[in-house]
Tab-separated table of N, CA and C in Angstrom:
chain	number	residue	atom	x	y	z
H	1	UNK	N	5.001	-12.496	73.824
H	1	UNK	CA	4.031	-12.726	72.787
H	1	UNK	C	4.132	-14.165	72.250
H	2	UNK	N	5.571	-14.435	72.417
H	2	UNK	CA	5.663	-16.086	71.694
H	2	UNK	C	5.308	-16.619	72.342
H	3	UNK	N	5.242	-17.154	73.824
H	3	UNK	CA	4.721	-17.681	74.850
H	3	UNK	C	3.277	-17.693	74.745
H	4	UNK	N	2.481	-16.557	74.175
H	4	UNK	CA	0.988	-16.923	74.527
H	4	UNK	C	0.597	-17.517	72.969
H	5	UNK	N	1.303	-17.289	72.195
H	5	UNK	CA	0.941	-18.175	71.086
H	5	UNK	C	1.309	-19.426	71.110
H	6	UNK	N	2.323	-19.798	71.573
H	6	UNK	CA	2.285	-21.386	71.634
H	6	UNK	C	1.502	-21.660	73.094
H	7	UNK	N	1.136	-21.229	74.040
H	7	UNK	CA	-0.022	-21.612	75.290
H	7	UNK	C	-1.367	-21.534	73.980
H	8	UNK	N	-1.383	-21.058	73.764
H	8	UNK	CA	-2.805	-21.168	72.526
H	8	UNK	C	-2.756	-22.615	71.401
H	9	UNK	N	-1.838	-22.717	71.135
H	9	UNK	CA	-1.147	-23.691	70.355
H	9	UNK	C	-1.337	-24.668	71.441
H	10	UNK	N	-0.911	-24.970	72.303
H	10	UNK	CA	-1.034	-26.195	73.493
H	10	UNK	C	-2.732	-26.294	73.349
H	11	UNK	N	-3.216	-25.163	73.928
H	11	UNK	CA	-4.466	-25.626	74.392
H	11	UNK	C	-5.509	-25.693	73.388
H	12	UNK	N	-5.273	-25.462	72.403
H	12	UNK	CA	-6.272	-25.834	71.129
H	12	UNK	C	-5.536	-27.535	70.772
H	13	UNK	N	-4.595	-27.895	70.538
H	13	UNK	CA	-3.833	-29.175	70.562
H	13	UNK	C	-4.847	-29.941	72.006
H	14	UNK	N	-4.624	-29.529	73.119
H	14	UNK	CA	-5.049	-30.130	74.091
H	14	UNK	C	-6.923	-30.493	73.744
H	15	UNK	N	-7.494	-29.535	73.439
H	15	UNK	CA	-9.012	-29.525	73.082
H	15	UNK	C	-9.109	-30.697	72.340
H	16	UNK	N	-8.392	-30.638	70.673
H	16	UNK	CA	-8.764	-31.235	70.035
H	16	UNK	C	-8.546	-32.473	69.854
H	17	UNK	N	-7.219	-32.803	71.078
H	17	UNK	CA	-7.126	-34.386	70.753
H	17	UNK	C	-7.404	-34.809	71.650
H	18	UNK	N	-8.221	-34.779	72.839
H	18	UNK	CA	-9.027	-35.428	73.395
H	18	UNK	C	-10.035	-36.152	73.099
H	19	UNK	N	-10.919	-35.588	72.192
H	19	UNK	CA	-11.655	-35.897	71.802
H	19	UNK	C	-11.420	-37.452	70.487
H	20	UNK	N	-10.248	-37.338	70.078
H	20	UNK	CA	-9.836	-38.335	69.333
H	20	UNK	C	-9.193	-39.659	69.965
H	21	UNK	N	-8.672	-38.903	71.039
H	21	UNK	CA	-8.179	-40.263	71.445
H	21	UNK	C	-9.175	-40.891	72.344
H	22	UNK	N	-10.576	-40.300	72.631
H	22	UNK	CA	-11.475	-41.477	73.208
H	22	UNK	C	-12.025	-42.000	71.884
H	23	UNK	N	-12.373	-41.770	70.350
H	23	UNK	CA	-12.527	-42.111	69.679
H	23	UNK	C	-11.690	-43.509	69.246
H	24	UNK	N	-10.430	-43.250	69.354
H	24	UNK	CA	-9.488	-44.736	69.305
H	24	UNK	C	-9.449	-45.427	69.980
H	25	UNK	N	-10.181	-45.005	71.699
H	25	UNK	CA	-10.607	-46.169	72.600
H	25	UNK	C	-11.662	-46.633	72.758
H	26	UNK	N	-12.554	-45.979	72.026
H	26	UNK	CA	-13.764	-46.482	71.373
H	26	UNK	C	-13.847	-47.721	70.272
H	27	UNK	N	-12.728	-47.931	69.510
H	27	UNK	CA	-12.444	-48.577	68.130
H	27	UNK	C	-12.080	-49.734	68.497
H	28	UNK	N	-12.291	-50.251	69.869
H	28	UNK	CA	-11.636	-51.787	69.915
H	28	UNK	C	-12.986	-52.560	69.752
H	29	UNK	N	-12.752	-53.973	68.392
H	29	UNK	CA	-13.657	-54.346	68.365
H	29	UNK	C	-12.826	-56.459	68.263
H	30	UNK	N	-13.784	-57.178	67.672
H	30	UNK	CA	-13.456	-58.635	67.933
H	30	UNK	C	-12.393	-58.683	66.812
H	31	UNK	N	-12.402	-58.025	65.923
H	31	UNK	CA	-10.964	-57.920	64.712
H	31	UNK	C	-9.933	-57.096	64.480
H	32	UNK	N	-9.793	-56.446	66.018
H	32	UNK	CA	-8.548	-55.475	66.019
H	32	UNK	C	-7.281	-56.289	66.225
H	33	UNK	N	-6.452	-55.385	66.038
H	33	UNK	CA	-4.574	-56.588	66.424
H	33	UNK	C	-5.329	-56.294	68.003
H	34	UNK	N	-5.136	-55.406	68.603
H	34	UNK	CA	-4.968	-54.998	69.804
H	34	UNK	C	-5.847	-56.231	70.624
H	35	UNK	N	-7.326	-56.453	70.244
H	35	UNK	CA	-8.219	-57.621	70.981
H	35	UNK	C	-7.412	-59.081	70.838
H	36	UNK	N	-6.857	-59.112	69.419
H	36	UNK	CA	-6.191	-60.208	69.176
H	36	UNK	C	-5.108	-60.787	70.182
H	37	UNK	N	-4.430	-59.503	70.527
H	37	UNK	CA	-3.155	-59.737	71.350
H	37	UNK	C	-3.063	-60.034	72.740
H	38	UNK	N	-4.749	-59.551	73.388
H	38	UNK	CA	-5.251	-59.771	74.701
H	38	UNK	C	-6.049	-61.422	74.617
H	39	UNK	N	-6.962	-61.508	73.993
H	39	UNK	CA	-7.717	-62.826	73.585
H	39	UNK	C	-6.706	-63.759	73.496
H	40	UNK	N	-6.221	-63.666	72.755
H	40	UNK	CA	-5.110	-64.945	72.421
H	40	UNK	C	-4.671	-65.671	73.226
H	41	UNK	N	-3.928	-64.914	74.740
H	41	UNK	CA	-2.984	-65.223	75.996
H	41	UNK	C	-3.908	-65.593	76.590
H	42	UNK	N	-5.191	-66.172	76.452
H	42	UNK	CA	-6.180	-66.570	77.551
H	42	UNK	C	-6.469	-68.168	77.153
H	43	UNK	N	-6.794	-69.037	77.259
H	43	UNK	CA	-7.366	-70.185	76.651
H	43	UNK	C	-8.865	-70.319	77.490
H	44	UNK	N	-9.684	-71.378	76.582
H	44	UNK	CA	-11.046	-70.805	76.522
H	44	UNK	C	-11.371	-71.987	77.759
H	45	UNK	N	-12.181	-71.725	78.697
H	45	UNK	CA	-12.475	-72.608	79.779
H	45	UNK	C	-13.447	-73.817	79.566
H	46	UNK	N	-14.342	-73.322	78.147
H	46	UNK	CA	-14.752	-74.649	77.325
H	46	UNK	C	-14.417	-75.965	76.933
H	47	UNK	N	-13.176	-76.081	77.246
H	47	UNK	CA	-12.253	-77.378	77.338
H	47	UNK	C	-12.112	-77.298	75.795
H	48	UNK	N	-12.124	-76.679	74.907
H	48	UNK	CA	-12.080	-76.993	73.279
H	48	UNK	C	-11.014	-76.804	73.339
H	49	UNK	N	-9.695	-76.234	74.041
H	49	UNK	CA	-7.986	-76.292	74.157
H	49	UNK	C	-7.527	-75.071	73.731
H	50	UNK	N	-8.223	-74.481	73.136
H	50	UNK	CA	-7.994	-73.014	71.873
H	50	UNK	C	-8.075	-71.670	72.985
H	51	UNK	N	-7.760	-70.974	72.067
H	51	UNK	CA	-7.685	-69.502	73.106
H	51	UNK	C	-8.606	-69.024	72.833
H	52	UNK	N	-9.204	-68.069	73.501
H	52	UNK	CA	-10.238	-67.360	73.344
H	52	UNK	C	-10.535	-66.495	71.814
H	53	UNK	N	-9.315	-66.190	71.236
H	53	UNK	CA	-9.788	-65.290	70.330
H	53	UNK	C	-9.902	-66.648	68.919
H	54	UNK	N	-9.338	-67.895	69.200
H	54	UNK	CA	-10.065	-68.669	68.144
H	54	UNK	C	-11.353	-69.309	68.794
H	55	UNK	N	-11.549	-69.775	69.654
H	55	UNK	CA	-12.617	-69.791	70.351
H	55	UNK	C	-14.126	-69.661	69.118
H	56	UNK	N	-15.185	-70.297	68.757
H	56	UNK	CA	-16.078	-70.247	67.751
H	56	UNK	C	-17.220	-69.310	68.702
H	57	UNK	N	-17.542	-68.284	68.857
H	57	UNK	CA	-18.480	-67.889	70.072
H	57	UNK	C	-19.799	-68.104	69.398
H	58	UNK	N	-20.003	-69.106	68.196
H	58	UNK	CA	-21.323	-69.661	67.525
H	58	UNK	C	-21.550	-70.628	68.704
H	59	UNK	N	-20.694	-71.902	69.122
H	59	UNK	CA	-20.736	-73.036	69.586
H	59	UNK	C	-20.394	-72.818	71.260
H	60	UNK	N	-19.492	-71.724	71.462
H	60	UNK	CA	-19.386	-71.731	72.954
H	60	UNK	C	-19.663	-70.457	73.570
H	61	UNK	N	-20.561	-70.706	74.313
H	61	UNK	CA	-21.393	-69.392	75.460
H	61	UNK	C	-20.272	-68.415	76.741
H	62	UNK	N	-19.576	-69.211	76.822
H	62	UNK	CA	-18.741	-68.834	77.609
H	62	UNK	C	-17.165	-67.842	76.993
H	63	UNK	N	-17.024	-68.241	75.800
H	63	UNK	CA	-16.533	-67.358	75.007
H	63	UNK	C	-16.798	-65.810	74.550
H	64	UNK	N	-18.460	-65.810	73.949
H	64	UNK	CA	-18.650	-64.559	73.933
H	64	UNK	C	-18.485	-63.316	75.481
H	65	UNK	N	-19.377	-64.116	76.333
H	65	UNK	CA	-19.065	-63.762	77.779
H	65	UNK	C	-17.478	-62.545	77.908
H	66	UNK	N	-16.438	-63.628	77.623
H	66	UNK	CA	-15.368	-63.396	77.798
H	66	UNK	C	-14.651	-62.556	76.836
H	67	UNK	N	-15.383	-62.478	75.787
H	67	UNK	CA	-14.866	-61.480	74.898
H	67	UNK	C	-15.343	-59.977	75.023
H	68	UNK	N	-16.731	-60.070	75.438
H	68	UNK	CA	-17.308	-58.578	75.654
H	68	UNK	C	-16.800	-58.194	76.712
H	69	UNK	N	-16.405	-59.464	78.178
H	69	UNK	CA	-15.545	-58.474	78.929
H	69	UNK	C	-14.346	-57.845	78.517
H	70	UNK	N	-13.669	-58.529	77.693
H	70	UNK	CA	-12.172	-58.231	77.207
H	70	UNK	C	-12.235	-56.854	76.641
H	71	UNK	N	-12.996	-56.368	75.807
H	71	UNK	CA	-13.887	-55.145	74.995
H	71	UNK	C	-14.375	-54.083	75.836
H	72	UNK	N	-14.685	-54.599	76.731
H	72	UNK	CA	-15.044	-53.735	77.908
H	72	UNK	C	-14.067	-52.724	78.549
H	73	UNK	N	-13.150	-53.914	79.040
H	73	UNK	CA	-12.339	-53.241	79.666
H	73	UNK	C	-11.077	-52.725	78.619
H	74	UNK	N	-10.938	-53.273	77.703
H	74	UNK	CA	-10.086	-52.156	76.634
H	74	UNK	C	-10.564	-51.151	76.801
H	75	UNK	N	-11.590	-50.743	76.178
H	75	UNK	CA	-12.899	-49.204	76.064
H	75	UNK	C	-12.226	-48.621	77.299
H	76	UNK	N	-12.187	-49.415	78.496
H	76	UNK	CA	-12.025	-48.318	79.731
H	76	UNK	C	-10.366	-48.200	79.914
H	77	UNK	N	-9.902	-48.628	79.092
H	77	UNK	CA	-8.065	-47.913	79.034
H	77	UNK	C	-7.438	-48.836	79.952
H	78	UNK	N	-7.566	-50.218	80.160
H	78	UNK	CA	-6.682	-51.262	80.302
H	78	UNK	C	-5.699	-51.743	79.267
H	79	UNK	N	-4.767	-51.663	79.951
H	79	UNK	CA	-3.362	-52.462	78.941
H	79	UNK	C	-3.672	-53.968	79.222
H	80	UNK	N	-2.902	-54.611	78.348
H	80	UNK	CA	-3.019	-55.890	77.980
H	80	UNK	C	-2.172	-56.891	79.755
H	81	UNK	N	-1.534	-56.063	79.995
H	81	UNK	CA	-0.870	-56.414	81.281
H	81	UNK	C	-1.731	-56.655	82.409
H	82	UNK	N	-2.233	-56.053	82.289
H	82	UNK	CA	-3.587	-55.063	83.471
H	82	UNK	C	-4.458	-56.216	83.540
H	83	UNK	N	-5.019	-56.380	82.090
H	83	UNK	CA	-5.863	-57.156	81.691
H	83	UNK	C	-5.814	-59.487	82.243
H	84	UNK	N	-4.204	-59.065	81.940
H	84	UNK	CA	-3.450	-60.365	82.315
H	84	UNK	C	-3.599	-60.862	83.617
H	85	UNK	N	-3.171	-59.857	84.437
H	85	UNK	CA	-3.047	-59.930	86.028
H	85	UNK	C	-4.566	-60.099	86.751
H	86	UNK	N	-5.502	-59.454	85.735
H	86	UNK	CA	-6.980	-59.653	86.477
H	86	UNK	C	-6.912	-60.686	86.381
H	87	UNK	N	-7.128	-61.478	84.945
H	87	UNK	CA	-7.598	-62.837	85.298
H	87	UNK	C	-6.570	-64.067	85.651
H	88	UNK	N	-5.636	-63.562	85.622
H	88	UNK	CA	-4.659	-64.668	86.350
H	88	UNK	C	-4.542	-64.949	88.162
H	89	UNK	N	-5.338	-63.758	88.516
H	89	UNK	CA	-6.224	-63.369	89.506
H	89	UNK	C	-7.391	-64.236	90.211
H	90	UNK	N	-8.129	-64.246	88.709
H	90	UNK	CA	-8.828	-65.067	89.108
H	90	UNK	C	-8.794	-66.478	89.050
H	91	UNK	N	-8.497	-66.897	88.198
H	91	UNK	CA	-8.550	-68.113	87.241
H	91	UNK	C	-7.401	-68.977	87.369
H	92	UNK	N	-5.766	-68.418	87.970
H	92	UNK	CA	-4.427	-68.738	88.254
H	92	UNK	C	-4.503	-68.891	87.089
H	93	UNK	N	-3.199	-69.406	86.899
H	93	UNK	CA	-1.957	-69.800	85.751
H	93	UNK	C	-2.848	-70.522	84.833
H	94	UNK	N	-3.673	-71.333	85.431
H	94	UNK	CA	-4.403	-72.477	84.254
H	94	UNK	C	-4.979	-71.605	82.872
H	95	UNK	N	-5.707	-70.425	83.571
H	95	UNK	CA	-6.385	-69.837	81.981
H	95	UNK	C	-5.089	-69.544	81.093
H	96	UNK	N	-3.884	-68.992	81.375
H	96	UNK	CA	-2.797	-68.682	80.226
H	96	UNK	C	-2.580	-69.831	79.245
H	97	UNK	N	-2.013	-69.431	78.374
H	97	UNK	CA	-2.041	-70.799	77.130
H	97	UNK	C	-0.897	-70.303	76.846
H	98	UNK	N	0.196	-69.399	77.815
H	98	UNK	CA	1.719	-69.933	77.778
H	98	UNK	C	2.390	-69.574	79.306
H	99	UNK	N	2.806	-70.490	79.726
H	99	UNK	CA	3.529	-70.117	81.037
H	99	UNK	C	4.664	-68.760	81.487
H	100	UNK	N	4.327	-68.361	82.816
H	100	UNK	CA	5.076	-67.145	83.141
H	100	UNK	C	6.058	-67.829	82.920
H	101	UNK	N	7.351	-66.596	83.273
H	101	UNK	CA	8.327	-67.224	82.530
H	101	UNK	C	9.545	-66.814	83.521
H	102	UNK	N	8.662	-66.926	84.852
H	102	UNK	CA	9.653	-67.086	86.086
H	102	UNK	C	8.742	-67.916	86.837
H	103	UNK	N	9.678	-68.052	87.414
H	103	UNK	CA	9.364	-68.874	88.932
H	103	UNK	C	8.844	-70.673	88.927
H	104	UNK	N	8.261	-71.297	89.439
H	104	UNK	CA	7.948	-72.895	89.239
H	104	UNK	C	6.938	-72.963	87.713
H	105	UNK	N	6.388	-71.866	87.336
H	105	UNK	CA	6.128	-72.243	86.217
H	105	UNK	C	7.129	-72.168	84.981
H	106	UNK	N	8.292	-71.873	85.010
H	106	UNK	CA	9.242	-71.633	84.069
H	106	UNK	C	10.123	-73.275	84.730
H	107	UNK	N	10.367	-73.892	85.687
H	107	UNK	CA	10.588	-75.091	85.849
H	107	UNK	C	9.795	-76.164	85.307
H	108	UNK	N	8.762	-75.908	85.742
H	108	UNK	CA	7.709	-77.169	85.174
H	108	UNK	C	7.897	-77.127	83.553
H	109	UNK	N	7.607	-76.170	83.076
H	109	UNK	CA	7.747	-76.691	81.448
H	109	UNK	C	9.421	-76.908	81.161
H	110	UNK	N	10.033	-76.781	82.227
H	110	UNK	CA	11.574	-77.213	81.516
H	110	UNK	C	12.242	-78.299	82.012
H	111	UNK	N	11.471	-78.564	82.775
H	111	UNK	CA	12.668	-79.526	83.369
H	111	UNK	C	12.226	-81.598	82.819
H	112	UNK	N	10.826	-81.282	82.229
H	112	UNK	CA	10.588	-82.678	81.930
H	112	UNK	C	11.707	-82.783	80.816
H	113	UNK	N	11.535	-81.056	80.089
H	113	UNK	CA	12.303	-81.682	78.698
H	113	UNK	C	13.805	-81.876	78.664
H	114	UNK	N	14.221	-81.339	80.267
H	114	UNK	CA	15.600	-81.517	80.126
H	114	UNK	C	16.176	-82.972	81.068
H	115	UNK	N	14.701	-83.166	81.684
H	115	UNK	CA	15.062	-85.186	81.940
H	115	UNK	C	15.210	-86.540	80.514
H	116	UNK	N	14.443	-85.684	80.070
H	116	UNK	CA	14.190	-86.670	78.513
H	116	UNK	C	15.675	-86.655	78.050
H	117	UNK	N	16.249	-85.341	78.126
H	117	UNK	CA	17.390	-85.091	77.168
H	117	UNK	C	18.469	-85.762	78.210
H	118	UNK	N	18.195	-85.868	79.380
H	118	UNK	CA	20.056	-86.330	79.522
H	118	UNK	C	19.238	-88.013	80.110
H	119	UNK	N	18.191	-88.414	80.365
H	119	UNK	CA	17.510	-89.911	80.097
H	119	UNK	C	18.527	-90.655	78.433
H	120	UNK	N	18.032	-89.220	77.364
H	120	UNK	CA	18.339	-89.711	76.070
H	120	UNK	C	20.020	-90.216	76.348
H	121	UNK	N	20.861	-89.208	77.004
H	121	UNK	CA	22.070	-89.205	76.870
H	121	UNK	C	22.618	-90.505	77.328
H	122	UNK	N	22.559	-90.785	78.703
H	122	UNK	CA	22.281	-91.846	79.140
H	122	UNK	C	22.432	-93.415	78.631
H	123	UNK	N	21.444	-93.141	78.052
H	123	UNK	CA	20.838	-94.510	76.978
H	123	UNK	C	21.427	-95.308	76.491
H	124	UNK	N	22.158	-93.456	75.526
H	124	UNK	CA	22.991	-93.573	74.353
H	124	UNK	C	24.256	-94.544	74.785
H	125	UNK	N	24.600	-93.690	75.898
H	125	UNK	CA	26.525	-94.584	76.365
H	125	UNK	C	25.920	-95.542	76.775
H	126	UNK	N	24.989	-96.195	77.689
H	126	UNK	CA	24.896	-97.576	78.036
H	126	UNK	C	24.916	-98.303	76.714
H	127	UNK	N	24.070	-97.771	75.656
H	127	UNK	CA	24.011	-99.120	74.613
H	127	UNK	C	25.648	-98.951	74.105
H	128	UNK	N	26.352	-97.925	73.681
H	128	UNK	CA	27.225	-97.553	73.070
H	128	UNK	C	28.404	-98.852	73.936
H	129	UNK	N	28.341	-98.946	75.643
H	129	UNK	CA	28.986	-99.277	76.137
H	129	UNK	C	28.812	-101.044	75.550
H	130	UNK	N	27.309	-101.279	75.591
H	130	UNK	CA	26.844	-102.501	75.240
H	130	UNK	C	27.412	-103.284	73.969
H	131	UNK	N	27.238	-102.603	73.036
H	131	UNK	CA	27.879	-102.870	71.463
H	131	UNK	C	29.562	-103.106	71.498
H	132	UNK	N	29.939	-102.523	72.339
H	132	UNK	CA	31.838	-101.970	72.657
H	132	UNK	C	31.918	-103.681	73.436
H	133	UNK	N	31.378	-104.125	74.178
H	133	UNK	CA	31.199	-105.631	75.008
H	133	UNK	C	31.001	-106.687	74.130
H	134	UNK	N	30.462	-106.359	72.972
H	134	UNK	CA	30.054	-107.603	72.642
H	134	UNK	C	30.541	-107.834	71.069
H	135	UNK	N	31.865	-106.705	70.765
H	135	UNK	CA	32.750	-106.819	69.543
H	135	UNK	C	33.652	-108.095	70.404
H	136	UNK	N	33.675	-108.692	68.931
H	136	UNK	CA	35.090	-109.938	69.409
H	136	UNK	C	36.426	-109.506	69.655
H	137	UNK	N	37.015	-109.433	70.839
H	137	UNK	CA	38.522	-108.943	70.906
H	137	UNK	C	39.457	-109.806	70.319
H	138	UNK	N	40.864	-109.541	70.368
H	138	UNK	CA	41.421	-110.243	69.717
H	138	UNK	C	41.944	-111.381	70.513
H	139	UNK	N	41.894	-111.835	71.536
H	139	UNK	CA	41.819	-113.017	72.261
H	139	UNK	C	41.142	-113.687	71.512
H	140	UNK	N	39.955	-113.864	71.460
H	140	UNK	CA	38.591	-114.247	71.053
H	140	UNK	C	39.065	-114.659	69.744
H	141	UNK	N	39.589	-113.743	68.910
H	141	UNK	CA	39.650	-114.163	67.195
H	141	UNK	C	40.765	-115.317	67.009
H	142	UNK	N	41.923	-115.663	67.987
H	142	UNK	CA	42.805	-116.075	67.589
H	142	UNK	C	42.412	-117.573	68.312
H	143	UNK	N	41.465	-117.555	69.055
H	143	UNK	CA	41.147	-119.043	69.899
H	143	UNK	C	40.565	-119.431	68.658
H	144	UNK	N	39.391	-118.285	68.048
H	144	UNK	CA	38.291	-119.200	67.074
H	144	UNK	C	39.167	-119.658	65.476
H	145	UNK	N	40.393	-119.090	65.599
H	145	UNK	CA	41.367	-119.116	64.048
H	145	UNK	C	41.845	-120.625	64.409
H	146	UNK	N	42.733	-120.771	65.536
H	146	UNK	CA	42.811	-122.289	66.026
H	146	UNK	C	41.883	-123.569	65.626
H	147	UNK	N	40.566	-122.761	66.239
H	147	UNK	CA	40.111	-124.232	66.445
H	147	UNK	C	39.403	-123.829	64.857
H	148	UNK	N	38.923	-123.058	63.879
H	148	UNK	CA	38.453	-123.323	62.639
H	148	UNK	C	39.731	-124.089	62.084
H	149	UNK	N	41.294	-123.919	62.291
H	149	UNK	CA	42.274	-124.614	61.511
H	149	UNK	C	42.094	-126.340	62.460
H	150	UNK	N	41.939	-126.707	63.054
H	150	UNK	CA	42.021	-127.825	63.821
H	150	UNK	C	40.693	-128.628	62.909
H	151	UNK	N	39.492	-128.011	62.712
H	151	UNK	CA	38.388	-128.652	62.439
H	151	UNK	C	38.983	-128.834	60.798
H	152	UNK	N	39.307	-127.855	60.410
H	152	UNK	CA	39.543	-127.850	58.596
H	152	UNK	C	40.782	-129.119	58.376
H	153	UNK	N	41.913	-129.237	59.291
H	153	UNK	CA	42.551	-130.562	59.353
H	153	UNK	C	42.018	-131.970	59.640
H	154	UNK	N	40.895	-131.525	60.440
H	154	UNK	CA	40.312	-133.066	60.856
H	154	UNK	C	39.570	-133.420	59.706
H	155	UNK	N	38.686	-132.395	58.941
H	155	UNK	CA	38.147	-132.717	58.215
H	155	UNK	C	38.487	-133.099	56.836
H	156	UNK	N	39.489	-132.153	56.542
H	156	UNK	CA	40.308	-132.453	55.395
H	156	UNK	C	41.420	-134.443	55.224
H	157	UNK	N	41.438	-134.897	56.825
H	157	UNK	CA	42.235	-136.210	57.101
H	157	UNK	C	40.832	-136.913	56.781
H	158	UNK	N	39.676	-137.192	57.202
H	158	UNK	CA	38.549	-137.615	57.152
H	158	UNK	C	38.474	-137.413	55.532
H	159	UNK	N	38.582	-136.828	54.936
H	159	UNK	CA	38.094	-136.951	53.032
H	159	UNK	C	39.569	-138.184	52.709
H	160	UNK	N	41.028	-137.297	52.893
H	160	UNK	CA	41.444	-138.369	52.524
H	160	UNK	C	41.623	-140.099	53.033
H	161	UNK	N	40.846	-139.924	54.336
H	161	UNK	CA	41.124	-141.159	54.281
H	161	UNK	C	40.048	-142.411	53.408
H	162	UNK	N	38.672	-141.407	53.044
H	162	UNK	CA	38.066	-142.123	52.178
H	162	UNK	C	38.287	-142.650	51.102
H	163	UNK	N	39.081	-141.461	50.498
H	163	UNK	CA	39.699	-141.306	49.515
H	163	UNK	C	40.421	-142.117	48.973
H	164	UNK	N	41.219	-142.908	49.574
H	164	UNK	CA	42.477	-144.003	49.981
H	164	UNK	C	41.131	-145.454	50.078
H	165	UNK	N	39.879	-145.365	50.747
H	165	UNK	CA	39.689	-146.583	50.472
H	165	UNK	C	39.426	-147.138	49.341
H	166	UNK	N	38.396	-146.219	48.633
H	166	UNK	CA	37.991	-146.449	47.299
H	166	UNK	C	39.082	-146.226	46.181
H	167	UNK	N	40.184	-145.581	46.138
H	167	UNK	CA	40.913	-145.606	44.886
H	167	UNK	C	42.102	-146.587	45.352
């Protein structure tokens, strides 16, 4: 008896939420999170740089286009994945407005920034080495102590010998 009451229980459950959950796949519209989260990962082929879901579809034709497909195929029970792979399909890597995050596209965005960084490193010790070359050693200080005492004697014999003519 418990068995056919919960099979009754299933299949009234089963009836009634069918009907609701095409209702929630009905509900995708241009201001859901869900459109947001698909639109976004696309950038707009308008050259304006922006992704589709900022995209102005007042000013660009090719935007709306791309949004009613996006709407479309939500309605028909595409995941955002699904959705990804079509047009990366079509369009390659260029339509994404962030790189996969394997393979030569996970190199290309890393490796300029990790030439810059050891370029920077680089730099650093050559000048570091540069500045270290061109402190006075102490060779250097004790030649120039000499000859400043040699000049301060010559010059100091030169006063007195004026000195001596006139007084």
């Amino acid at each position: 008896m418990k068995n056919k009451v919960y099979l009754g229980f299933l299949i009234l459950f089963v009836i009634f939420q069918t009907p609701l959950l095409r209702v929630h796949a009905a509900e995708f519209d241009y201001k859901s999170a869900e459109f947001k989260a698909v639109a976004s990962q696309f950038r707009c082929t308008c050259g304006c740089g922006q992704d589709h879901f900022e995209c102005d579809p007042n000013t660009c034709n090719e935007t709306k286009e791309f949004k009613q497909d996006l709407v479309d195929m939500m309605k028909k029970g595409w995941d955002k994945d699904k959705i990804r792979d079509y047009y990366v399909n079509i369009y390659g890597e260029e339509i994404l407005t962030a790189p996969e995050k394997s393979g030569f596209s996970l190199a290309a965005w890393t490796l300029p920034f990790a030439a810059i960084g050891i370029a920077g490193a680089g730099l650093f010790f050559v000048i570091r080495k540069w500045v270290k070359r061109k402190a006075p050693d102490e060779t250097n200080e004790t030649v120039q102590d000499i000859e400043e005492e040699v000049e301060g004697e010559i010059l100091s014999s030169l006063i007195d010998e004026e000195r001596k003519k006139y007084l």
